[in-house]
XYZ file of C-alpha atoms in Angstrom:
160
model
C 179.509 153.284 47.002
C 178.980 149.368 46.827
C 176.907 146.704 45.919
C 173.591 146.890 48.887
C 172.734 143.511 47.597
C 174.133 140.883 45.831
C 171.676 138.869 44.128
C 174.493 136.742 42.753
C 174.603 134.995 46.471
C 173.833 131.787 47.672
C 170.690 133.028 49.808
C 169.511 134.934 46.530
C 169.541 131.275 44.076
C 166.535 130.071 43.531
C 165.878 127.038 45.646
C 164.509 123.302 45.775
C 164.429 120.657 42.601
C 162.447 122.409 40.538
C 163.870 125.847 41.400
C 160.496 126.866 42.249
C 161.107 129.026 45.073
C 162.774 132.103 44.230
C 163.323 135.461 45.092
C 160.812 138.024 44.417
C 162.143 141.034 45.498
C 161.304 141.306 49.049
C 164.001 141.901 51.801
C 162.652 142.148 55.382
C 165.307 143.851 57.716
C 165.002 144.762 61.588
C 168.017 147.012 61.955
C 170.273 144.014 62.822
C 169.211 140.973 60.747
C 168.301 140.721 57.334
C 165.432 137.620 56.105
C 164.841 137.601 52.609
C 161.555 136.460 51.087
C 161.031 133.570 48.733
C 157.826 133.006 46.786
C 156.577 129.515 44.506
C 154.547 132.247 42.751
C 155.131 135.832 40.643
C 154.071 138.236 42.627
C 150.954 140.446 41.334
C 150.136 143.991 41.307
C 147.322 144.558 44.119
C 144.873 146.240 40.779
C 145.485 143.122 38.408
C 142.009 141.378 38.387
C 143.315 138.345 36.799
C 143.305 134.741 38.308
C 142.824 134.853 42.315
C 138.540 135.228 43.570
C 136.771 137.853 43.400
C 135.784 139.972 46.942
C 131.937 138.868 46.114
C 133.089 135.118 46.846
C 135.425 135.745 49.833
C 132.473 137.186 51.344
C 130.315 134.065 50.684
C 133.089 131.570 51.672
C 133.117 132.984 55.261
C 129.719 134.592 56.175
C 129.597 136.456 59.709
C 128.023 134.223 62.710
C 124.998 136.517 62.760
C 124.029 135.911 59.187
C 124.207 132.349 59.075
C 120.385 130.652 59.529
C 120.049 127.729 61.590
C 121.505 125.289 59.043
C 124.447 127.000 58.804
C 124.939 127.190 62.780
C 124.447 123.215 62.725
C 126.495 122.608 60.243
C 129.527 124.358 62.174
C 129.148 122.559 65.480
C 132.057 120.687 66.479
C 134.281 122.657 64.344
C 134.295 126.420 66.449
C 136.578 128.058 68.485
C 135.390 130.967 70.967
C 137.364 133.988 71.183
C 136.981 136.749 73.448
C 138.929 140.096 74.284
C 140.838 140.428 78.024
C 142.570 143.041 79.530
C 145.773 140.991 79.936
C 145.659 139.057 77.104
C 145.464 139.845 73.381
C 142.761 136.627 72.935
C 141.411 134.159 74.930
C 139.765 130.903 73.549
C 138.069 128.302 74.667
C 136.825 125.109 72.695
C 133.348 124.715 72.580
C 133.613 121.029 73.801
C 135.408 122.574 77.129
C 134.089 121.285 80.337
C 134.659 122.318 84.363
C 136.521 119.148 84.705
C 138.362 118.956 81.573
C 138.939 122.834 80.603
C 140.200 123.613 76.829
C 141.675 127.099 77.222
C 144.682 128.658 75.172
C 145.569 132.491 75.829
C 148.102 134.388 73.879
C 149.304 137.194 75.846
C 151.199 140.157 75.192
C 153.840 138.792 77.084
C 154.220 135.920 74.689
C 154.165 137.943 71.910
C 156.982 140.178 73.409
C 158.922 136.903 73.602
C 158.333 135.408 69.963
C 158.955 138.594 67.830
C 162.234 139.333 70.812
C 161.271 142.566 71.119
C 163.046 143.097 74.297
C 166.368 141.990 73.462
C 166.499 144.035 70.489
C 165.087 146.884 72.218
C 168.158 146.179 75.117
C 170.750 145.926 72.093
C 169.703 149.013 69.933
C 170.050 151.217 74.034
C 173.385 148.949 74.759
C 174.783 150.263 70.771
C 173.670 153.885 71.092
C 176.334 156.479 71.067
C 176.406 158.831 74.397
C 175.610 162.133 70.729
C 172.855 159.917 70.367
C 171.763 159.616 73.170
C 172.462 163.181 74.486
C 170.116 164.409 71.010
C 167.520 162.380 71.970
C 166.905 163.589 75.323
C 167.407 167.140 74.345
C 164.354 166.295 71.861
C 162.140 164.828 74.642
C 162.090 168.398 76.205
C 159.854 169.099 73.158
C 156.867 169.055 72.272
C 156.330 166.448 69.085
C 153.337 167.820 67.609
C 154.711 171.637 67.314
C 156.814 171.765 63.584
C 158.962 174.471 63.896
C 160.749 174.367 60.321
C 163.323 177.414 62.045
C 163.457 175.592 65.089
C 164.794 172.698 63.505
C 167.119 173.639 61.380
C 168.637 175.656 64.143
C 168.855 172.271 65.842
C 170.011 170.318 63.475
C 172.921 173.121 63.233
C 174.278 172.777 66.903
């Protein structure tokens, strides 16, 4: 069998003047392309307690809206965004300085979404590069019921 990855490669050398940016370990794939991560810092284990803030402070830094007293709301206005759920859209906000006449609305929708990650195209490629075994197993499959395990079942399937 070969190499899977050749962290001799160009894309695998650490990068800028310093060589600060390097790779950690972390290869993203979606079945057709590959992006590989690059970090400025080690990466930690999730346990180590050393450097980084504690969760005592996070929770200090940003308080909910409810719990903040009057000074607090005062001290925010001018600076919020309001966000609310919709049926056709995964948020809506509107700037609090938004007006009839002068309206400050953005809306992501799932729509968009479906267009920045490309989920359709790759969805459309994946159907378009199935074998007709593949897809002849996978409808024989859809006859069944997914939440029934059948360990017999199965392997007599996988024997055909």
């Amino acid at each position: 069998m070969g190499a899977v990855l050749d962290v001799t490669s160009k894309a695998m050398k650490p990068q800028v003047e310093r060589k600060s940016i390097k790779f950690r370990g972390t290869v993203y794939t979606d079945g057709v392309g590959v992006s590989v991560l690059k970090q400025n810092h080690d990466t930690k284990k999730k346990g180590d307690s050393s450097g980084g803030k504690s969760k005592s402070n996070e929770a200090d830094e940003f308080p909910y809206v409810e719990k903040l007293g009057k000074e607090g709301l005062l001290a925010g206005v001018g600076k919020c965004i309001l966000l609310g759920p919709d049926r056709r859209y995964l948020f809506y906000c509107m700037h609090e300085k938004s007006t009839v006449e002068n309206k400050m609305i953005y809306r992501y929708t799932s729509n968009r979404k479906v267009i920045e990650i490309k989920s359709r195209k790759f969805r459309k490629l994946r159907n378009n590069l199935k074998r007709g075994n593949v897809i002849a197993a996978e409808l024989s499959l859809s006859h069944l019921k997914s939440s029934t395990v059948n360990k017999d079942r199965f392997v007599e399937y996988l024997q055909e």
